[in-house]
XYZ file of C-alpha atoms in Angstrom:
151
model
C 311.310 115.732 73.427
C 309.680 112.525 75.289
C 307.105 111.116 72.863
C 304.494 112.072 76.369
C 305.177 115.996 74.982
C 305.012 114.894 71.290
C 301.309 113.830 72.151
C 299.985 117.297 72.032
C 297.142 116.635 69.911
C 295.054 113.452 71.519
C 295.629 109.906 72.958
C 295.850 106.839 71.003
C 291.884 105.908 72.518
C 291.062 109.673 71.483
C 292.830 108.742 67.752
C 290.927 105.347 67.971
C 287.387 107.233 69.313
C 287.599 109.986 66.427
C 288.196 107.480 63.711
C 285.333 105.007 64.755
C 282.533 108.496 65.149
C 283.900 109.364 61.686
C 283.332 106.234 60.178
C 280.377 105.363 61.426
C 278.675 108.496 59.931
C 280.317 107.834 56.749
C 279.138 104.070 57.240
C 275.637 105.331 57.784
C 275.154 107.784 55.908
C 276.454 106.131 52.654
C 274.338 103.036 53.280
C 271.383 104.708 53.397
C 272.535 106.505 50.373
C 273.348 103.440 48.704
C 269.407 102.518 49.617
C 267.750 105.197 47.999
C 265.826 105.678 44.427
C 268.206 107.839 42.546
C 271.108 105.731 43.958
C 269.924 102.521 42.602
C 267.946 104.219 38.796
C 270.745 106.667 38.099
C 273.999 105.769 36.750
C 274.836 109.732 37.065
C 273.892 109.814 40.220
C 275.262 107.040 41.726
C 278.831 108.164 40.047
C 278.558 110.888 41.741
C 277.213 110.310 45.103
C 280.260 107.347 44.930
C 282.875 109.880 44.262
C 281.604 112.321 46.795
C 281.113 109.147 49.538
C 285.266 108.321 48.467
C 286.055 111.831 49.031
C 284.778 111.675 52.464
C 286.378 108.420 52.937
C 289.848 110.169 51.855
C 289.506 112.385 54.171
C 289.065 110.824 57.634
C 291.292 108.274 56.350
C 294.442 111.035 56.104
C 293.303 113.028 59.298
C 293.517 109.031 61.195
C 295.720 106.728 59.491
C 299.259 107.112 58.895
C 300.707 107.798 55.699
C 301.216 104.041 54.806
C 298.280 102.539 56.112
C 296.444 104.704 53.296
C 297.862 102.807 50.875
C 297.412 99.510 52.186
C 294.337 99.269 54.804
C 292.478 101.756 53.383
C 293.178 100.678 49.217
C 290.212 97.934 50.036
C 287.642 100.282 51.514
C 288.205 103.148 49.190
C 287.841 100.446 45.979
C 284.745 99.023 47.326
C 282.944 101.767 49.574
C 281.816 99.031 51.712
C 279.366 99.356 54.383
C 277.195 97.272 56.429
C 274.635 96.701 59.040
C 274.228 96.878 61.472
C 277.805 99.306 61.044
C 281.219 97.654 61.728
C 282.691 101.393 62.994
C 279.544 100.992 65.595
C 282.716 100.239 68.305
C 283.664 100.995 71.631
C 286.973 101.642 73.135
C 287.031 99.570 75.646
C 288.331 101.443 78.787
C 291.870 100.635 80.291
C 293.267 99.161 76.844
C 295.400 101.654 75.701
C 298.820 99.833 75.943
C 302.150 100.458 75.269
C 304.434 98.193 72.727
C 307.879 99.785 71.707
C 307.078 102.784 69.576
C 303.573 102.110 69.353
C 300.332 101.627 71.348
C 297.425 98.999 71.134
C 293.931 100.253 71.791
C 290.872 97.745 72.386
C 287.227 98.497 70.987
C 283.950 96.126 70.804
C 281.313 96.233 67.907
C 278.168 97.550 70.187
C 275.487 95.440 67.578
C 275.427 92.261 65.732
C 278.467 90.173 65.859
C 279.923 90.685 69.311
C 283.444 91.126 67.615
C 286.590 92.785 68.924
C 289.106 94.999 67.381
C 292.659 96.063 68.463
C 294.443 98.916 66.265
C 297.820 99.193 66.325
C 299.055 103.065 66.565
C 302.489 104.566 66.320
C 303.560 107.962 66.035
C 303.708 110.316 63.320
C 304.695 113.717 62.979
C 303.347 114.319 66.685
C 300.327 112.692 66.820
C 299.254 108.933 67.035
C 298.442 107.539 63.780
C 296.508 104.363 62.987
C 298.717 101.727 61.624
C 296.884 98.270 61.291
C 293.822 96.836 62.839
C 294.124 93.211 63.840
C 290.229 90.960 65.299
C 290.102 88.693 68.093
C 289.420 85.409 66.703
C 287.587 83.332 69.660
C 288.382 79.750 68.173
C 292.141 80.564 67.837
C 292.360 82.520 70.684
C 294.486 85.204 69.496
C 294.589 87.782 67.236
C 294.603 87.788 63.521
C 296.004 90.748 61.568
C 293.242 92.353 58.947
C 294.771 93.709 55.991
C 291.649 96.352 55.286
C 290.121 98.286 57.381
């Protein structure tokens, strides 16, 4: 099969799109968690409102990233449930920046607030279906990218 009938389920922008709407719920929503009375006063609480915000985290991580990725880009988020604002998932593809490298694809998104920061994620495929792989910002005063080892 050509990897073009492999991609049954969605393009590498699609994979890209779903992951940053995930996250920036998760983002969001956790923040404000993080914000509120019983978050901050209750140790109990907080445990579990941490776990639960990890086991969300899990799971758009493992439905996006590939299997190794987990272990390394997403180690740093799911240790320190990090969030911020305004969001950093508040991205958008950019449109015509899905390319093609080798086995893999590169796909182009801009932070909509704050920072005016791009982001290029690196894709390949796995069992079908484009995976996330690593995540690599445009640094303006180098002009090129830099690889991120979190995401």
């Amino acid at each position: 099969a050509t990897v073009e009938t492999e991609m049954k389920s969605m393009s590498p922008a699609e994979r890209v799109q779903t992951f940053i709407n995930q996250m920036v719920v998760w983002e969001a929503g956790f923040h404000a968690e993080k914000k509120s009375d019983h978050y901050k006063h209750s140790t109990e609480y907080r445990c579990r409102a941490d776990a639960d915000a990890k086991a969300r985290l899990v799971d758009i991580f493992s439905e996006n990233l590939s299997a190794k990725s987990l272990n390394t880009l997403g180690a740093a988020r799911l240790e320190t449930l990090g969030t911020g604002r305004p969001p950093e998932y508040d991205q958008t593809v950019l449109m015509d920046t899905e390319n093609r490298f080798g086995t893999g694809w590169t796909v182009e998104t801009r932070k909509t607030k704050g920072i005016n920061q791009r982001y290029q994620y690196i894709l390949n495929m796995e069992s079908g279906t484009p995976k996330i792989s690593g995540v690599n910002v445009w640094r303006n005063s180098a002009e090129k990218w830099e690889h991120r080892n979190a995401i």
